PDB file of C-alpha atoms in Angstrom:
ATOM      1  CA  MET A   1     -89.357  19.795  -3.901  1.00 97.00           C
ATOM      2  CA  ARG A   2     -92.925  20.086  -2.676  1.00 97.00           C
ATOM      3  CA  ALA A   3     -95.133  22.373  -4.715  1.00 98.00           C
ATOM      4  CA  VAL A   4     -98.819  23.184  -5.079  1.00 98.00           C
ATOM      5  CA  VAL A   5    -100.306  21.784  -8.276  1.00 97.00           C
ATOM      6  CA  VAL A   6    -103.724  22.226  -9.866  1.00 97.00           C
ATOM      7  CA  ARG A   7    -104.615  19.115 -11.861  1.00 92.00           C
ATOM      8  CA  ASP A   8    -107.822  20.632 -13.207  1.00 95.00           C
ATOM      9  CA  PRO A   9    -109.061  24.235 -12.748  1.00 96.00           C
ATOM     10  CA  GLY A  10    -111.647  24.567 -10.048  1.00 97.00           C
ATOM     11  CA  PRO A  11    -112.363  25.495  -6.403  1.00 97.00           C
ATOM     12  CA  PRO A  12    -109.704  25.776  -3.669  1.00 98.00           C
ATOM     13  CA  ASP A  13    -109.776  22.028  -3.078  1.00 96.00           C
ATOM     14  CA  ALA A  14    -108.476  21.545  -6.636  1.00 97.00           C
ATOM     15  CA  MET A  15    -105.020  22.369  -5.253  1.00 98.00           C
ATOM     16  CA  GLU A  16    -102.795  19.632  -3.840  1.00 96.00           C
ATOM     17  CA  LEU A  17     -99.182  19.175  -2.811  1.00 97.00           C
ATOM     18  CA  ALA A  18     -96.951  17.129  -5.076  1.00 97.00           C
ATOM     19  CA  ASP A  19     -93.256  16.340  -5.529  1.00 98.00           C
ATOM     20  CA  LEU A  20     -91.755  18.129  -8.535  1.00 97.00           C
ATOM     21  CA  PRO A  21     -88.215  18.613  -9.868  1.00 97.00           C
ATOM     22  CA  LEU A  22     -86.345  21.718  -8.725  1.00 97.00           C
ATOM     23  CA  PRO A  23     -86.525  24.585 -11.239  1.00 97.00           C
ATOM     24  CA  ARG A  24     -83.351  25.459 -13.138  1.00 95.00           C
ATOM     25  CA  PRO A  25     -82.495  29.168 -13.132  1.00 96.00           C
ATOM     26  CA  GLY A  26     -82.254  30.688 -16.586  1.00 94.00           C
ATOM     27  CA  PRO A  27     -79.967  33.540 -17.681  1.00 94.00           C
ATOM     28  CA  GLY A  28     -80.127  36.385 -15.171  1.00 95.00           C
ATOM     29  CA  GLU A  29     -82.069  34.321 -12.654  1.00 97.00           C
ATOM     30  CA  VAL A  30     -81.316  33.089  -9.148  1.00 98.00           C
ATOM     31  CA  LEU A  31     -82.706  30.083  -7.291  1.00 98.00           C
ATOM     32  CA  VAL A  32     -84.421  30.879  -3.992  1.00 98.00           C
ATOM     33  CA  ARG A  33     -85.305  28.470  -1.197  1.00 98.00           C
ATOM     34  CA  VAL A  34     -88.784  29.711  -0.393  1.00 98.00           C
ATOM     35  CA  MET A  35     -89.616  30.370   3.256  1.00 98.00           C
ATOM     36  CA  ALA A  36     -92.933  32.198   2.737  1.00 98.00           C
ATOM     37  CA  ALA A  37     -95.194  33.061  -0.180  1.00 98.00           C
ATOM     38  CA  GLY A  38     -97.914  35.661  -0.531  1.00 98.00           C
ATOM     39  CA  VAL A  39    -101.431  34.825  -1.709  1.00 98.00           C
ATOM     40  CA  ASN A  40    -102.907  37.160  -4.323  1.00 96.00           C
ATOM     41  CA  ARG A  41    -106.085  37.452  -6.352  1.00 93.00           C
ATOM     42  CA  PRO A  42    -104.343  36.461  -9.620  1.00 95.00           C
ATOM     43  CA  ASP A  43    -103.563  33.127  -7.908  1.00 97.00           C
ATOM     44  CA  ILE A  44    -107.301  32.609  -7.440  1.00 97.00           C
ATOM     45  CA  MET A  45    -107.976  33.391 -11.093  1.00 95.00           C
ATOM     46  CA  GLN A  46    -105.181  31.106 -12.315  1.00 97.00           C
ATOM     47  CA  ARG A  47    -106.472  28.267 -10.128  1.00 98.00           C
ATOM     48  CA  GLN A  48    -109.901  28.758 -11.714  1.00 97.00           C
ATOM     49  CA  GLY A  49    -108.432  28.590 -15.208  1.00 96.00           C
ATOM     50  CA  LEU A  50    -109.140  32.271 -15.910  1.00 93.00           C
ATOM     51  CA  TYR A  51    -105.583  33.681 -15.858  1.00 92.00           C
ATOM     52  CA  PRO A  52    -103.033  31.516 -17.657  1.00 92.00           C
ATOM     53  CA  PRO A  53     -99.360  32.267 -16.993  1.00 92.00           C
ATOM     54  CA  PRO A  54     -97.517  34.203 -19.707  1.00 90.00           C
ATOM     55  CA  PRO A  55     -95.282  32.294 -22.134  1.00 90.00           C
ATOM     56  CA  GLY A  56     -92.190  30.896 -20.449  1.00 90.00           C
ATOM     57  CA  ALA A  57     -93.449  31.422 -16.888  1.00 93.00           C
ATOM     58  CA  SER A  58     -93.791  28.617 -14.366  1.00 95.00           C
ATOM     59  CA  PRO A  59     -97.299  27.084 -14.344  1.00 95.00           C
ATOM     60  CA  ILE A  60     -97.096  26.817 -10.544  1.00 98.00           C
ATOM     61  CA  LEU A  61     -99.173  29.412  -8.654  1.00 98.00           C
ATOM     62  CA  GLY A  62     -97.510  32.164  -6.651  1.00 98.00           C
ATOM     63  CA  LEU A  63     -96.312  35.656  -7.580  1.00 97.00           C
ATOM     64  CA  GLU A  64     -94.308  36.701  -4.507  1.00 98.00           C
ATOM     65  CA  ILE A  65     -91.890  34.986  -2.154  1.00 98.00           C
ATOM     66  CA  ALA A  66     -89.352  35.523   0.578  1.00 98.00           C
ATOM     67  CA  GLY A  67     -86.425  33.218   1.177  1.00 98.00           C
ATOM     68  CA  GLU A  68     -82.710  32.583   0.773  1.00 98.00           C
ATOM     69  CA  VAL A  69     -80.753  32.531  -2.464  1.00 98.00           C
ATOM     70  CA  VAL A  70     -79.183  29.089  -2.861  1.00 98.00           C
ATOM     71  CA  ALA A  71     -77.774  29.582  -6.373  1.00 97.00           C
ATOM     72  CA  GLY A  72     -76.671  33.109  -7.229  1.00 94.00           C
ATOM     73  CA  ARG A  73     -75.689  34.551 -10.601  1.00 89.00           C
ATOM     74  CA  PRO A  74     -72.500  33.152 -12.178  1.00 86.00           C
ATOM     75  CA  ASP A  75     -70.902  36.615 -12.352  1.00 88.00           C
ATOM     76  CA  GLY A  76     -71.256  37.047  -8.580  1.00 88.00           C
ATOM     77  CA  SER A  77     -73.500  40.123  -8.828  1.00 93.00           C
ATOM     78  CA  TRP A  78     -76.270  40.778  -6.278  1.00 95.00           C
ATOM     79  CA  PRO A  79     -77.993  38.831  -4.890  1.00 97.00           C
ATOM     80  CA  ALA A  80     -75.252  36.408  -3.952  1.00 95.00           C
ATOM     81  CA  THR A  81     -75.779  32.903  -2.609  1.00 96.00           C
ATOM     82  CA  GLY A  82     -76.870  33.151   1.024  1.00 96.00           C
ATOM     83  CA  THR A  83     -78.664  36.501   0.588  1.00 97.00           C
ATOM     84  CA  ARG A  84     -82.164  36.700   2.010  1.00 98.00           C
ATOM     85  CA  VAL A  85     -84.482  38.301  -0.507  1.00 98.00           C
ATOM     86  CA  CYS A  86     -88.107  38.919  -1.245  1.00 98.00           C
ATOM     87  CA  ALA A  87     -89.068  38.799  -4.887  1.00 98.00           C
ATOM     88  CA  LEU A  88     -91.801  39.368  -7.410  1.00 98.00           C
ATOM     89  CA  THR A  89     -91.953  36.107  -9.339  1.00 97.00           C
ATOM     90  CA  ASN A  90     -93.360  35.366 -12.782  1.00 95.00           C
ATOM     91  CA  GLY A  91     -94.940  32.252 -11.273  1.00 97.00           C
ATOM     92  CA  GLY A  92     -93.735  29.341  -9.176  1.00 98.00           C
ATOM     93  CA  GLY A  93     -93.996  30.870  -5.700  1.00 98.00           C
ATOM     94  CA  TYR A  94     -96.110  28.088  -4.153  1.00 98.00           C
ATOM     95  CA  ALA A  95     -93.110  25.759  -3.977  1.00 98.00           C
ATOM     96  CA  GLU A  96     -90.088  25.042  -1.812  1.00 98.00           C
ATOM     97  CA  TYR A  97     -87.757  26.460  -4.498  1.00 98.00           C
ATOM     98  CA  CYS A  98     -88.375  29.158  -7.095  1.00 98.00           C
ATOM     99  CA  ALA A  99     -86.277  30.583  -9.950  1.00 98.00           C
ATOM    100  CA  VAL A 100     -86.580  34.394 -10.097  1.00 98.00           C
ATOM    101  CA  PRO A 101     -85.009  37.122 -12.252  1.00 97.00           C
ATOM    102  CA  ALA A 102     -82.364  38.838 -10.133  1.00 97.00           C
ATOM    103  CA  GLY A 103     -83.740  42.266 -11.031  1.00 97.00           C
ATOM    104  CA  GLN A 104     -87.030  41.400  -9.365  1.00 98.00           C
ATOM    105  CA  CYS A 105     -85.392  40.665  -6.004  1.00 98.00           C
ATOM    106  CA  LEU A 106     -85.155  43.092  -3.106  1.00 98.00           C
ATOM    107  CA  PRO A 107     -83.459  42.655   0.287  1.00 98.00           C
ATOM    108  CA  TRP A 108     -85.467  41.913   3.391  1.00 97.00           C
ATOM    109  CA  PRO A 109     -86.009  45.236   5.167  1.00 97.00           C
ATOM    110  CA  GLU A 110     -84.090  45.493   8.423  1.00 94.00           C
ATOM    111  CA  GLY A 111     -85.838  43.624  11.225  1.00 95.00           C
ATOM    112  CA  TYR A 112     -88.150  41.658   8.926  1.00 97.00           C
ATOM    113  CA  ASP A 113     -88.820  37.931   8.977  1.00 97.00           C
ATOM    114  CA  ALA A 114     -89.908  35.803   6.028  1.00 98.00           C
ATOM    115  CA  ILE A 115     -93.640  36.316   6.605  1.00 98.00           C
ATOM    116  CA  ARG A 116     -93.434  40.111   6.572  1.00 98.00           C
ATOM    117  CA  ALA A 117     -90.987  40.133   3.671  1.00 98.00           C
ATOM    118  CA  ALA A 118     -93.238  37.878   1.565  1.00 98.00           C
ATOM    119  CA  ALA A 119     -96.126  40.312   2.072  1.00 98.00           C
ATOM    120  CA  LEU A 120     -94.291  43.083   0.198  1.00 98.00           C
ATOM    121  CA  PRO A 121     -93.497  42.393  -3.466  1.00 98.00           C
ATOM    122  CA  GLU A 122     -96.780  41.927  -5.340  1.00 96.00           C
ATOM    123  CA  THR A 123     -98.644  44.733  -3.621  1.00 96.00           C
ATOM    124  CA  PHE A 124     -95.865  47.320  -3.481  1.00 98.00           C
ATOM    125  CA  PHE A 125     -94.671  46.545  -7.027  1.00 98.00           C
ATOM    126  CA  THR A 126     -98.283  47.043  -8.166  1.00 98.00           C
ATOM    127  CA  ALA A 127     -98.822  50.229  -6.162  1.00 98.00           C
ATOM    128  CA  TRP A 128     -95.527  51.824  -7.221  1.00 98.00           C
ATOM    129  CA  SER A 129     -95.755  50.895 -10.897  1.00 98.00           C
ATOM    130  CA  ASN A 130     -99.290  52.243 -11.213  1.00 98.00           C
ATOM    131  CA  LEU A 131     -99.175  55.317  -8.992  1.00 98.00           C
ATOM    132  CA  ALA A 132     -95.630  56.535  -9.629  1.00 98.00           C
ATOM    133  CA  MET A 133     -94.856  55.209 -13.112  1.00 98.00           C
ATOM    134  CA  THR A 134     -98.234  55.008 -14.905  1.00 98.00           C
ATOM    135  CA  ALA A 135    -100.323  57.729 -13.237  1.00 98.00           C
ATOM    136  CA  HIS A 136     -97.305  59.955 -12.413  1.00 98.00           C
ATOM    137  CA  LEU A 137     -98.919  60.854  -9.097  1.00 98.00           C
ATOM    138  CA  ALA A 138     -97.157  63.966  -7.827  1.00 98.00           C
ATOM    139  CA  ALA A 139     -96.742  65.679  -4.468  1.00 98.00           C
ATOM    140  CA  GLY A 140     -99.871  67.592  -3.511  1.00 98.00           C
ATOM    141  CA  GLU A 141    -102.140  65.641  -5.858  1.00 98.00           C
ATOM    142  CA  SER A 142    -104.989  63.447  -4.665  1.00 98.00           C
ATOM    143  CA  VAL A 143    -105.886  59.845  -5.462  1.00 98.00           C
ATOM    144  CA  LEU A 144    -108.976  57.695  -4.915  1.00 98.00           C
ATOM    145  CA  ILE A 145    -108.032  54.072  -4.194  1.00 98.00           C
ATOM    146  CA  HIS A 146    -110.786  51.485  -4.480  1.00 98.00           C
ATOM    147  CA  GLY A 147    -110.513  48.448  -2.212  1.00 96.00           C
ATOM    148  CA  GLY A 148    -108.478  50.428   0.281  1.00 96.00           C
ATOM    149  CA  SER A 149    -108.238  47.685   2.909  1.00 95.00           C
ATOM    150  CA  GLY A 150    -106.933  44.958   0.606  1.00 93.00           C
ATOM    151  CA  GLY A 151    -103.304  44.073   0.028  1.00 94.00           C
ATOM    152  CA  ILE A 152    -102.894  46.452  -2.897  1.00 96.00           C
ATOM    153  CA  GLY A 153    -105.041  49.118  -1.263  1.00 97.00           C
ATOM    154  CA  THR A 154    -103.062  49.213   1.976  1.00 97.00           C
ATOM    155  CA  ALA A 155     -99.811  49.378  -0.010  1.00 97.00           C
ATOM    156  CA  ALA A 156    -101.226  52.084  -2.290  1.00 98.00           C
ATOM    157  CA  ILE A 157    -102.247  54.291   0.660  1.00 98.00           C
ATOM    158  CA  GLN A 158     -98.714  54.207   2.026  1.00 98.00           C
ATOM    159  CA  THR A 159     -97.148  54.634  -1.419  1.00 98.00           C
ATOM    160  CA  ALA A 160     -99.282  57.707  -2.055  1.00 98.00           C
ATOM    161  CA  ARG A 161     -98.158  59.198   1.256  1.00 98.00           C
ATOM    162  CA  ALA A 162     -94.524  58.412   0.395  1.00 98.00           C
ATOM    163  CA  LEU A 163     -95.084  60.416  -2.808  1.00 98.00           C
ATOM    164  CA  ARG A 164     -96.534  63.216  -0.629  1.00 98.00           C
ATOM    165  CA  ALA A 165     -99.944  62.837  -2.254  1.00 98.00           C
ATOM    166  CA  ILE A 166    -103.384  62.740  -0.590  1.00 98.00           C
ATOM    167  CA  PRO A 167    -105.113  59.310  -0.627  1.00 98.00           C
ATOM    168  CA  TYR A 168    -108.850  58.707  -0.317  1.00 98.00           C
ATOM    169  CA  VAL A 169    -110.240  55.168  -0.284  1.00 98.00           C
ATOM    170  CA  THR A 170    -113.425  53.174  -0.619  1.00 98.00           C
ATOM    171  CA  VAL A 171    -114.064  50.295   1.797  1.00 97.00           C
ATOM    172  CA  GLY A 172    -116.881  47.969   2.822  1.00 95.00           C
ATOM    173  CA  SER A 173    -117.065  48.418   6.593  1.00 95.00           C
ATOM    174  CA  ALA A 174    -116.343  50.811   9.434  1.00 96.00           C
ATOM    175  CA  GLU A 175    -113.562  48.502  10.667  1.00 96.00           C
ATOM    176  CA  LYS A 176    -111.835  48.595   7.295  1.00 96.00           C
ATOM    177  CA  ALA A 177    -112.297  52.364   7.148  1.00 97.00           C
ATOM    178  CA  ALA A 178    -110.544  52.778  10.492  1.00 97.00           C
ATOM    179  CA  LEU A 179    -107.621  50.645   9.308  1.00 97.00           C
ATOM    180  CA  CYS A 180    -107.169  52.766   6.184  1.00 98.00           C
ATOM    181  CA  VAL A 181    -107.253  56.013   8.132  1.00 98.00           C
ATOM    182  CA  ARG A 182    -104.602  54.643  10.497  1.00 97.00           C
ATOM    183  CA  LEU A 183    -102.430  53.884   7.483  1.00 97.00           C
ATOM    184  CA  GLY A 184    -102.718  57.436   6.196  1.00 98.00           C
ATOM    185  CA  ALA A 185    -105.926  57.726   4.174  1.00 98.00           C
ATOM    186  CA  GLU A 186    -107.305  61.262   4.318  1.00 98.00           C
ATOM    187  CA  ALA A 187    -110.827  59.810   4.331  1.00 98.00           C
ATOM    188  CA  ALA A 188    -112.416  56.377   3.928  1.00 98.00           C
ATOM    189  CA  ILE A 189    -115.765  56.110   2.133  1.00 98.00           C
ATOM    190  CA  ASP A 190    -118.061  53.149   2.868  1.00 97.00           C
ATOM    191  CA  TYR A 191    -119.347  52.260  -0.602  1.00 96.00           C
ATOM    192  CA  ARG A 192    -122.174  50.206   0.925  1.00 95.00           C
ATOM    193  CA  SER A 193    -123.797  53.237   2.548  1.00 96.00           C
ATOM    194  CA  GLU A 194    -122.342  56.282   0.742  1.00 97.00           C
ATOM    195  CA  ASP A 195    -122.204  57.588  -2.818  1.00 98.00           C
ATOM    196  CA  PHE A 196    -118.450  57.815  -3.331  1.00 98.00           C
ATOM    197  CA  VAL A 197    -118.828  60.256  -6.239  1.00 98.00           C
ATOM    198  CA  ALA A 198    -120.753  62.723  -4.081  1.00 98.00           C
ATOM    199  CA  ARG A 199    -118.397  62.252  -1.148  1.00 98.00           C
ATOM    200  CA  ILE A 200    -115.306  62.864  -3.289  1.00 98.00           C
ATOM    201  CA  GLY A 201    -116.958  66.020  -4.579  1.00 98.00           C
ATOM    202  CA  THR A 202    -117.490  67.217  -1.010  1.00 98.00           C
ATOM    203  CA  LEU A 203    -113.988  66.254   0.138  1.00 98.00           C
ATOM    204  CA  THR A 204    -112.318  68.041  -2.777  1.00 98.00           C
ATOM    205  CA  GLY A 205    -114.526  71.122  -2.874  1.00 98.00           C
ATOM    206  CA  GLY A 206    -116.076  69.971  -6.146  1.00 98.00           C
ATOM    207  CA  ARG A 207    -112.758  69.674  -7.980  1.00 98.00           C
ATOM    208  CA  GLY A 208    -112.351  65.881  -7.942  1.00 98.00           C
ATOM    209  CA  VAL A 209    -109.209  63.791  -7.545  1.00 98.00           C
ATOM    210  CA  ASP A 210    -106.204  63.746  -9.853  1.00 98.00           C
ATOM    211  CA  VAL A 211    -105.953  59.948 -10.019  1.00 98.00           C
ATOM    212  CA  VAL A 212    -108.289  56.984  -9.507  1.00 98.00           C
ATOM    213  CA  LEU A 213    -106.749  53.534  -8.926  1.00 98.00           C
ATOM    214  CA  ASP A 214    -109.497  51.056  -9.747  1.00 98.00           C
ATOM    215  CA  VAL A 215    -109.837  47.307  -9.145  1.00 96.00           C
ATOM    216  CA  ILE A 216    -113.576  47.036  -9.917  1.00 95.00           C
ATOM    217  CA  GLY A 217    -113.770  47.745 -13.645  1.00 95.00           C
ATOM    218  CA  GLY A 218    -116.917  48.132 -15.724  1.00 94.00           C
ATOM    219  CA  PRO A 219    -119.555  48.971 -13.095  1.00 95.00           C
ATOM    220  CA  TYR A 220    -117.405  51.803 -11.746  1.00 97.00           C
ATOM    221  CA  LEU A 221    -116.242  53.354 -15.023  1.00 97.00           C
ATOM    222  CA  ASP A 222    -118.740  56.200 -15.294  1.00 97.00           C
ATOM    223  CA  ARG A 223    -118.552  56.990 -11.572  1.00 97.00           C
ATOM    224  CA  ASN A 224    -114.755  56.986 -11.682  1.00 98.00           C
ATOM    225  CA  LEU A 225    -114.814  59.493 -14.535  1.00 98.00           C
ATOM    226  CA  ARG A 226    -117.139  61.718 -12.503  1.00 98.00           C
ATOM    227  CA  CYS A 227    -114.639  61.629  -9.625  1.00 98.00           C
ATOM    228  CA  LEU A 228    -111.757  62.988 -11.708  1.00 98.00           C
ATOM    229  CA  ALA A 229    -110.510  66.562 -11.763  1.00 98.00           C
ATOM    230  CA  PRO A 230    -109.521  68.186 -15.075  1.00 98.00           C
ATOM    231  CA  ASP A 231    -106.492  66.372 -16.546  1.00 98.00           C
ATOM    232  CA  GLY A 232    -107.230  63.450 -14.210  1.00 98.00           C
ATOM    233  CA  ARG A 233    -105.981  59.906 -14.784  1.00 98.00           C
ATOM    234  CA  LEU A 234    -107.942  56.694 -14.305  1.00 98.00           C
ATOM    235  CA  VAL A 235    -105.801  53.552 -13.996  1.00 98.00           C
ATOM    236  CA  ILE A 236    -107.697  50.236 -14.118  1.00 98.00           C
ATOM    237  CA  ILE A 237    -105.722  47.330 -12.655  1.00 97.00           C
ATOM    238  CA  ALA A 238    -108.398  44.658 -12.087  1.00 94.00           C
ATOM    239  CA  LEU A 239    -111.938  43.794 -13.146  1.00 93.00           C
ATOM    240  CA  GLN A 240    -113.422  42.370  -9.965  1.00 92.00           C
ATOM    241  CA  GLY A 241    -116.852  43.784 -10.851  1.00 93.00           C
ATOM    242  CA  GLY A 242    -116.762  42.784 -14.522  1.00 93.00           C
ATOM    243  CA  ALA A 243    -115.292  43.859 -17.842  1.00 92.00           C
ATOM    244  CA  LYS A 244    -118.394  45.511 -19.362  1.00 94.00           C
ATOM    245  CA  ALA A 245    -119.462  49.122 -18.829  1.00 92.00           C
ATOM    246  CA  GLN A 246    -122.814  50.713 -19.633  1.00 90.00           C
ATOM    247  CA  ASP A 247    -124.132  54.293 -19.731  1.00 90.00           C
ATOM    248  CA  VAL A 248    -120.708  55.913 -19.672  1.00 93.00           C
ATOM    249  CA  GLY A 249    -120.527  59.664 -20.199  1.00 92.00           C
ATOM    250  CA  MET A 250    -117.775  59.755 -22.830  1.00 93.00           C
ATOM    251  CA  ALA A 251    -117.983  63.515 -23.376  1.00 96.00           C
ATOM    252  CA  ARG A 252    -116.486  64.047 -19.917  1.00 96.00           C
ATOM    253  CA  ILE A 253    -113.252  62.445 -21.087  1.00 97.00           C
ATOM    254  CA  MET A 254    -112.870  65.117 -23.772  1.00 97.00           C
ATOM    255  CA  THR A 255    -114.124  68.180 -21.948  1.00 97.00           C
ATOM    256  CA  ARG A 256    -112.019  67.496 -18.846  1.00 97.00           C
ATOM    257  CA  ARG A 257    -109.005  66.091 -20.746  1.00 98.00           C
ATOM    258  CA  LEU A 258    -109.089  62.792 -18.873  1.00 98.00           C
ATOM    259  CA  THR A 259    -106.784  59.829 -19.435  1.00 98.00           C
ATOM    260  CA  VAL A 260    -108.111  56.285 -19.087  1.00 98.00           C
ATOM    261  CA  THR A 261    -105.601  53.453 -19.074  1.00 98.00           C
ATOM    262  CA  GLY A 262    -105.217  49.930 -17.766  1.00 96.00           C
ATOM    263  CA  THR A 263    -102.253  47.800 -16.781  1.00 96.00           C
ATOM    264  CA  THR A 264    -101.326  44.268 -15.794  1.00 94.00           C
ATOM    265  CA  LEU A 265     -97.957  43.702 -14.182  1.00 94.00           C
ATOM    266  CA  ARG A 266     -97.311  39.988 -14.701  1.00 93.00           C
ATOM    267  CA  PRO A 267     -96.757  40.078 -18.514  1.00 92.00           C
ATOM    268  CA  ARG A 268     -94.339  43.041 -18.307  1.00 95.00           C
ATOM    269  CA  ASP A 269     -90.725  42.250 -19.086  1.00 95.00           C
ATOM    270  CA  THR A 270     -87.941  41.851 -16.548  1.00 96.00           C
ATOM    271  CA  ALA A 271     -86.364  45.210 -17.430  1.00 97.00           C
ATOM    272  CA  TYR A 272     -89.584  47.028 -16.510  1.00 98.00           C
ATOM    273  CA  LYS A 273     -89.978  45.099 -13.262  1.00 98.00           C
ATOM    274  CA  ALA A 274     -86.358  45.891 -12.399  1.00 97.00           C
ATOM    275  CA  GLN A 275     -87.198  49.590 -12.830  1.00 98.00           C
ATOM    276  CA  VAL A 276     -90.063  49.150 -10.390  1.00 98.00           C
ATOM    277  CA  ALA A 277     -87.753  47.390  -7.933  1.00 98.00           C
ATOM    278  CA  ASP A 278     -85.272  50.275  -8.172  1.00 98.00           C
ATOM    279  CA  GLY A 279     -87.992  52.817  -7.384  1.00 98.00           C
ATOM    280  CA  LEU A 280     -89.129  50.770  -4.396  1.00 98.00           C
ATOM    281  CA  ARG A 281     -85.598  50.384  -3.082  1.00 98.00           C
ATOM    282  CA  ARG A 282     -85.051  54.153  -3.199  1.00 97.00           C
ATOM    283  CA  THR A 283     -88.437  55.365  -1.983  1.00 97.00           C
ATOM    284  CA  ILE A 284     -90.355  52.672  -0.070  1.00 98.00           C
ATOM    285  CA  TRP A 285     -87.665  50.417   1.437  1.00 98.00           C
ATOM    286  CA  PRO A 286     -86.260  53.137   3.758  1.00 97.00           C
ATOM    287  CA  GLY A 287     -89.746  53.577   5.214  1.00 97.00           C
ATOM    288  CA  LEU A 288     -90.092  49.827   5.751  1.00 98.00           C
ATOM    289  CA  ALA A 289     -86.781  49.808   7.619  1.00 96.00           C
ATOM    290  CA  ASP A 290     -87.709  52.692   9.941  1.00 96.00           C
ATOM    291  CA  GLY A 291     -91.297  51.525  10.487  1.00 96.00           C
ATOM    292  CA  THR A 292     -93.100  54.438   8.813  1.00 97.00           C
ATOM    293  CA  ILE A 293     -94.340  52.003   6.143  1.00 98.00           C
ATOM    294  CA  ALA A 294     -95.386  48.422   6.886  1.00 97.00           C
ATOM    295  CA  PRO A 295     -97.351  45.593   5.280  1.00 97.00           C
ATOM    296  CA  VAL A 296    -100.711  44.724   6.806  1.00 96.00           C
ATOM    297  CA  ILE A 297    -100.932  40.963   7.378  1.00 96.00           C
ATOM    298  CA  HIS A 298    -104.347  39.499   8.066  1.00 96.00           C
ATOM    299  CA  ALA A 299    -103.499  35.798   8.372  1.00 97.00           C
ATOM    300  CA  THR A 300    -100.728  33.250   7.920  1.00 97.00           C
ATOM    301  CA  PHE A 301    -101.350  29.635   6.928  1.00 98.00           C
ATOM    302  CA  PRO A 302     -99.009  26.619   6.828  1.00 97.00           C
ATOM    303  CA  PHE A 303     -98.164  25.603   3.267  1.00 96.00           C
ATOM    304  CA  ALA A 304    -100.333  22.464   3.454  1.00 96.00           C
ATOM    305  CA  ARG A 305    -103.412  24.586   4.235  1.00 97.00           C
ATOM    306  CA  VAL A 306    -103.246  26.586   1.015  1.00 98.00           C
ATOM    307  CA  ALA A 307    -106.904  25.794   0.224  1.00 98.00           C
ATOM    308  CA  GLU A 308    -107.987  27.549   3.441  1.00 98.00           C
ATOM    309  CA  ALA A 309    -105.942  30.599   2.466  1.00 98.00           C
ATOM    310  CA  HIS A 310    -107.697  30.761  -0.908  1.00 98.00           C
ATOM    311  CA  LYS A 311    -111.117  30.358   0.688  1.00 97.00           C
ATOM    312  CA  LEU A 312    -110.380  33.291   2.994  1.00 97.00           C
ATOM    313  CA  MET A 313    -109.312  35.483   0.078  1.00 95.00           C
ATOM    314  CA  GLU A 314    -112.424  34.575  -1.882  1.00 95.00           C
ATOM    315  CA  SER A 315    -114.631  35.453   1.095  1.00 94.00           C
ATOM    316  CA  GLY A 316    -113.437  39.061   1.118  1.00 88.00           C
ATOM    317  CA  ALA A 317    -113.356  38.989   4.921  1.00 90.00           C
ATOM    318  CA  HIS A 318    -109.667  39.837   5.121  1.00 92.00           C
ATOM    319  CA  SER A 319    -107.883  43.174   5.430  1.00 92.00           C
ATOM    320  CA  GLY A 320    -104.356  43.248   4.048  1.00 92.00           C
ATOM    321  CA  LYS A 321    -102.265  40.238   3.132  1.00 96.00           C
ATOM    322  CA  ILE A 322    -102.633  36.459   3.408  1.00 97.00           C
ATOM    323  CA  VAL A 323     -99.302  34.593   3.573  1.00 98.00           C
ATOM    324  CA  LEU A 324     -98.265  30.947   3.336  1.00 98.00           C
ATOM    325  CA  SER A 325     -95.435  29.754   5.592  1.00 98.00           C
ATOM    326  CA  LEU A 326     -93.105  27.055   4.298  1.00 96.00           C
ATOM    327  CA  VAL A 327     -90.988  27.013   7.449  1.00 90.00           C
ATOM    328  CA  PRO A 328     -91.995  24.426  10.102  1.00 78.00           C
ATOM    329  CA  ALA A 329     -93.515  26.052  13.189  1.00 60.00           C
TER     330      ALA A 329
END
């Protein structure tokens, strides 16, 4: 099979296509012929040598795919051979074939093609696991989502609405703000020109939000705490701004009974990811089928132009997902 390899960590041009043996599915896994693969920020970090795959995972980049099962489970349980699935992988998505735990597969929503299906797993698994399962975001509560126009942000807005919560977002431009509002954000705050702490205070009548979903990390820690209502929960899922925080008002955590936690999805075990998949199937997949929820796709690149896809993601000029197509045009 053709697959993307990184001989030495480095810039996008460090990636190249090579011929590799087909993966062999392990216990509980299925083999999928990949038709499309999503591009995600962890792929960038792994390519740079900053995010090694967990033990036992494929060293090939790629955390989400859509395609057709070509070798199902021996016991005949779902998904059977011939089933079209999208899946959260543990690695190996940038290849023509990928072995995936069956519990991390979901069916293509009705009416979807491979490109749209491949844009779902990483972002919606991340949004659901953090908002519903970690933060326990409830109906009527409010959430501030940083990076609202990105792949995770656009999925998180729609997930919050599916939970009947009220999403606010931060973005970097008026165009991105308009996109988020169309998706269901109650308000979009331009962090380049507005103080998001002050704006959240105004929007919530001084109370603050119940949950903050943060991808920035250290530089935002104190401001995130100041955005939270009593008993609020801060969930840190990325450190795009850095891992160090300074001048943090720790007393606020105690006096307002705040919870600060962080998660990474890739190292979690298959049983946990299967729980996430079950929640998505019950709550998000019906909305994908009827069109009330949808992935936002910014650009699609042929498999051989994977370096261009990475350069676009690194530029930050995109809104929503970037997808690689492995199917000839």
